[in-house]
Short mmCIF file of C-alpha atoms in Angstrom, two decimals:
data_model
loop_
_atom_site.label_atom_id
_atom_site.label_comp_id
_atom_site.label_asym_id
_atom_site.label_seq_id
_atom_site.Cartn_x
_atom_site.Cartn_y
_atom_site.Cartn_z
CA MET C 203 -0.03 0.22 0.08
CA LEU C 204 1.20 3.17 -0.90
CA ARG C 205 0.88 6.89 0.17
CA PRO C 206 -0.61 9.41 -1.67
CA LYS C 207 3.24 11.42 -1.63
CA GLU C 208 4.43 7.83 -2.79
CA VAL C 209 1.97 7.67 -5.75
CA CYS C 210 2.67 11.41 -6.31
CA GLU C 211 6.43 10.50 -7.06
CA ARG C 212 6.03 7.54 -8.63
CA LEU C 213 3.91 9.53 -11.45
CA GLY C 214 5.72 12.72 -11.48
CA ILE C 215 2.35 14.62 -10.84
CA SER C 216 1.29 16.78 -7.75
CA TYR C 217 -1.06 15.79 -4.93
CA ALA C 218 -3.53 18.59 -7.02
CA THR C 219 -3.59 16.00 -9.93
CA LEU C 220 -3.85 13.09 -7.68
CA ARG C 221 -7.10 14.11 -6.03
CA GLU C 222 -8.27 15.13 -9.65
CA TYR C 223 -7.61 11.20 -11.09
CA VAL C 224 -9.16 9.87 -7.98
CA LYS C 225 -12.67 12.60 -8.29
CA LYS C 226 -12.57 11.09 -12.09
CA GLY C 227 -12.30 7.48 -10.62
CA TRP C 228 -8.91 6.83 -12.66
CA ILE C 229 -7.56 5.50 -9.18
CA LYS C 230 -9.53 4.02 -6.05
CA PRO C 231 -8.33 5.27 -2.65
CA VAL C 232 -8.32 2.95 0.06
CA VAL C 233 -9.26 4.71 3.17
CA LEU C 234 -8.31 4.03 6.90
CA GLU C 235 -9.98 3.94 9.98
CA SER C 236 -8.32 7.14 10.38
CA GLY C 237 -9.76 9.28 6.76
CA ARG C 238 -6.54 8.68 5.39
CA TRP C 239 -5.53 7.37 1.67
CA ARG C 240 -3.16 4.48 0.65
CA PHE C 241 -3.17 3.20 -2.68
CA ARG C 242 -2.42 -0.52 -3.81
CA GLU C 243 0.66 -0.78 -5.97
CA GLU C 244 -1.22 -2.74 -9.14
CA ASP C 245 -3.77 0.42 -9.02
CA VAL C 246 -0.87 2.95 -9.06
CA GLU C 247 1.18 0.84 -11.95
CA ARG C 248 -1.63 0.97 -14.13
CA LEU C 249 -2.38 4.54 -13.88
CA ALA C 250 1.00 5.10 -14.51
CA GLY C 251 0.17 3.68 -18.01
CA ILE C 252 -2.47 5.79 -18.40
CA VAL C 253 -0.12 8.46 -17.36
CA LYS C 254 2.58 7.94 -19.25
CA GLN C 255 0.61 7.52 -22.49
CA ARG C 256 0.01 11.31 -22.08
CA LYS C 257 2.84 14.33 -23.55
CA VAL C 258 4.19 17.55 -21.88
CA MET C 259 4.15 20.12 -23.22
CA LEU C 260 6.72 23.08 -23.13
CA TYR C 261 5.14 26.36 -24.25
CA ALA C 262 6.78 29.60 -24.95
CA ARG C 263 5.44 33.30 -26.14
CA VAL C 264 6.90 36.33 -26.78
CA SER C 265 4.58 39.51 -28.35
CA SER C 266 6.56 40.54 -31.35
CA SER C 267 9.40 38.86 -33.48
CA THR C 268 12.00 41.53 -31.91
CA GLN C 269 12.20 39.38 -29.40
CA ARG C 270 13.13 36.24 -30.36
CA ASP C 271 16.03 35.83 -28.31
CA GLU C 272 13.63 35.30 -25.43
CA LEU C 273 11.77 32.96 -26.80
CA GLU C 274 15.35 30.92 -27.66
CA ARG C 275 15.85 31.53 -23.54
CA GLN C 276 12.23 30.68 -22.32
CA VAL C 277 12.59 27.11 -24.60
CA LYS C 278 16.02 26.69 -23.15
CA ALA C 279 14.75 26.87 -19.82
CA LEU C 280 12.04 24.73 -20.33
CA GLU C 281 13.93 22.16 -21.96
CA GLU C 282 16.46 21.90 -19.34
CA TRP C 283 13.33 21.69 -16.94
CA ALA C 284 12.54 18.44 -18.91
CA ARG C 285 16.09 17.20 -18.62
CA ASN C 286 16.24 17.69 -15.01
CA ASN C 287 13.09 16.08 -14.24
CA SER C 288 13.28 13.50 -16.49
CA ILE C 289 11.09 13.77 -19.12
CA ALA C 290 11.56 12.59 -22.35
CA ASP C 291 8.51 12.37 -24.45
CA TYR C 292 7.64 16.19 -24.35
CA GLU C 293 6.58 18.63 -27.32
CA VAL C 294 7.71 22.08 -27.37
CA VAL C 295 5.01 24.69 -28.51
CA THR C 296 6.40 28.24 -29.35
CA ASP C 297 3.79 31.72 -30.18
CA ILE C 298 4.46 35.06 -31.16
CA GLY C 299 1.33 37.12 -30.28
CA SER C 300 -0.33 38.86 -27.31
CA GLY C 301 -1.35 37.14 -24.52
CA LEU C 302 -4.32 38.31 -25.18
CA ASN C 303 -4.90 36.91 -28.30
CA GLU C 304 -7.03 33.57 -28.26
CA ASP C 305 -6.39 32.64 -31.73
CA ARG C 306 -3.27 31.81 -31.52
CA LYS C 307 -2.10 28.81 -32.90
CA GLY C 308 0.36 27.30 -29.95
CA PHE C 309 -2.35 28.21 -27.50
CA LYS C 310 -5.12 26.45 -29.10
CA LYS C 311 -3.09 23.31 -30.20
CA ILE C 312 -2.67 22.90 -26.63
CA LEU C 313 -6.02 23.03 -25.78
CA LYS C 314 -7.36 21.08 -28.09
CA LEU C 315 -5.02 18.30 -27.15
CA ALA C 316 -5.83 18.77 -23.32
CA THR C 317 -9.82 18.40 -23.70
CA GLU C 318 -8.65 15.26 -25.65
CA LYS C 319 -6.68 14.19 -22.80
CA LYS C 320 -2.95 14.08 -24.35
CA ILE C 321 -1.42 15.37 -22.46
CA SER C 322 -0.54 15.55 -18.79
CA LYS C 323 1.28 18.95 -18.14
CA ILE C 324 1.97 21.92 -19.97
CA VAL C 325 4.51 23.80 -18.74
CA VAL C 326 5.35 27.76 -19.09
CA ALA C 327 8.42 30.13 -17.67
CA TYR C 328 5.78 32.59 -16.48
CA PRO C 329 2.02 32.32 -15.88
CA ASP C 330 1.47 35.22 -18.39
CA ARG C 331 2.64 33.45 -21.12
CA LEU C 332 -0.06 31.11 -21.29
CA THR C 333 -2.51 33.92 -21.14
CA ARG C 334 -2.31 37.43 -19.71
CA PHE C 335 -6.16 37.68 -17.80
CA GLY C 336 -7.90 35.02 -16.14
CA PHE C 337 -4.75 32.52 -15.64
CA LYS C 338 -6.25 30.64 -12.73
CA ILE C 339 -9.43 30.22 -14.28
CA LEU C 340 -8.01 28.36 -16.92
CA LYS C 341 -5.51 26.41 -14.64
CA GLU C 342 -8.70 25.33 -12.95
CA LEU C 343 -10.19 24.44 -16.50
CA LEU C 344 -7.25 22.27 -17.23
CA SER C 345 -7.16 20.21 -14.15
CA ALA C 346 -10.42 18.69 -14.92
CA PHE C 347 -8.88 16.77 -17.43
CA GLY C 348 -6.18 16.06 -15.90
CA VAL C 349 -3.88 18.44 -17.16
CA GLU C 350 -1.19 20.13 -14.53
CA VAL C 351 0.55 23.73 -15.26
CA VAL C 352 3.90 24.15 -13.88
CA ILE C 353 5.32 27.39 -13.95
CA LEU C 354 9.05 27.58 -13.48
CA ASN C 355 9.13 31.74 -12.48
CA HIS C 356 5.75 32.43 -10.54
CA GLU C 357 6.24 36.66 -11.29
CA ASP C 358 4.45 37.22 -14.47
CA LYS C 359 7.75 38.57 -16.88
CA ASP C 360 6.72 42.40 -18.05
CA PRO C 361 8.84 44.12 -20.28
CA ARG C 362 7.89 47.17 -21.66
CA GLU C 363 7.39 46.17 -25.20
CA GLU C 364 4.92 43.45 -24.77
CA LEU C 365 3.06 45.44 -22.06
CA VAL C 366 2.60 48.31 -24.76
CA GLU C 367 2.10 45.42 -27.62
CA ASP C 368 -1.15 44.59 -25.19
CA LEU C 369 -2.20 47.96 -24.45
CA ILE C 370 -2.23 48.29 -28.26
CA THR C 371 -4.00 45.38 -28.40
CA ILE C 372 -7.16 46.46 -25.81
CA ILE C 373 -7.31 49.45 -28.00
CA SER C 374 -7.10 47.72 -31.29
CA HIS C 375 -10.33 45.77 -30.10
CA PHE C 376 -12.38 48.44 -29.30
CA ALA C 377 -11.78 51.02 -32.10
CA GLY C 378 -12.67 48.47 -34.37
CA LYS C 379 -16.08 47.99 -32.45
CA LEU C 380 -16.54 51.41 -32.36
CA TYR C 381 -15.26 52.59 -36.40
CA GLY C 382 -15.03 48.99 -37.61
CA MET C 383 -11.69 47.23 -38.55
CA ARG C 384 -11.31 49.19 -41.99
CA GLY C 385 -12.42 52.10 -41.08
CA HIS C 386 -10.01 55.11 -41.32
CA LYS C 387 -10.98 56.37 -37.87
CA TYR C 388 -9.71 53.40 -36.69
CA GLU C 389 -6.26 53.62 -38.07
CA GLU C 390 -5.96 57.32 -36.60
CA VAL C 391 -7.00 55.83 -33.46
CA VAL C 392 -5.14 53.18 -32.89
CA GLU C 393 -2.01 54.97 -34.50
CA GLY C 394 -2.38 57.96 -32.65
CA VAL C 395 -2.27 55.58 -29.46
CA ARG C 396 0.78 53.56 -30.81
CA LYS C 397 2.59 56.74 -31.53
CA LEU C 398 2.19 58.70 -28.19
CA ILE C 399 2.73 55.18 -25.71
CA GLU C 400 6.07 54.53 -27.66
CA ASP C 401 7.17 58.58 -27.91
CA PRO C 402 9.66 58.42 -25.38
#
């Protein structure tokens, strides 16, 4: 019989993920008189087979093509984490675009794989690499599909250039609703804001 901590170590998952697996019925604990959980080794081995079939996704993002050096740094940090945790079956997914943009190709890919239960973890360098807003909600939703989000650095990375791009994205969105995406007024507002923000 194995303790929850031992099960988590064997499977390379967090306690929260183990609880999610129990909730989904993927593994059933033996409840002791004290109320504590224990797990049969054969059940853990069976679950390990399910978990090992799932891939680990390493996700990196920058807001513009001028930040390619930063993108490479993120990827190197993520791959180093994978090596240090003896994870060989992983895939690197990158995006160049605002964290406010929900149509990012790589972002949509990992969400699709998550809902299909084909991945076990999404690893990011910073919380805002995945999404600028709503990170906690997204993390909770992913956990419902048995996906753990691993964050290497818990403080958001907020370079000035990226914040400027995000602010322009927000203004462009609302200007488009007010004036239409192709209108002269739309272009005037967006260009005016860009100059105002970018000028020292």
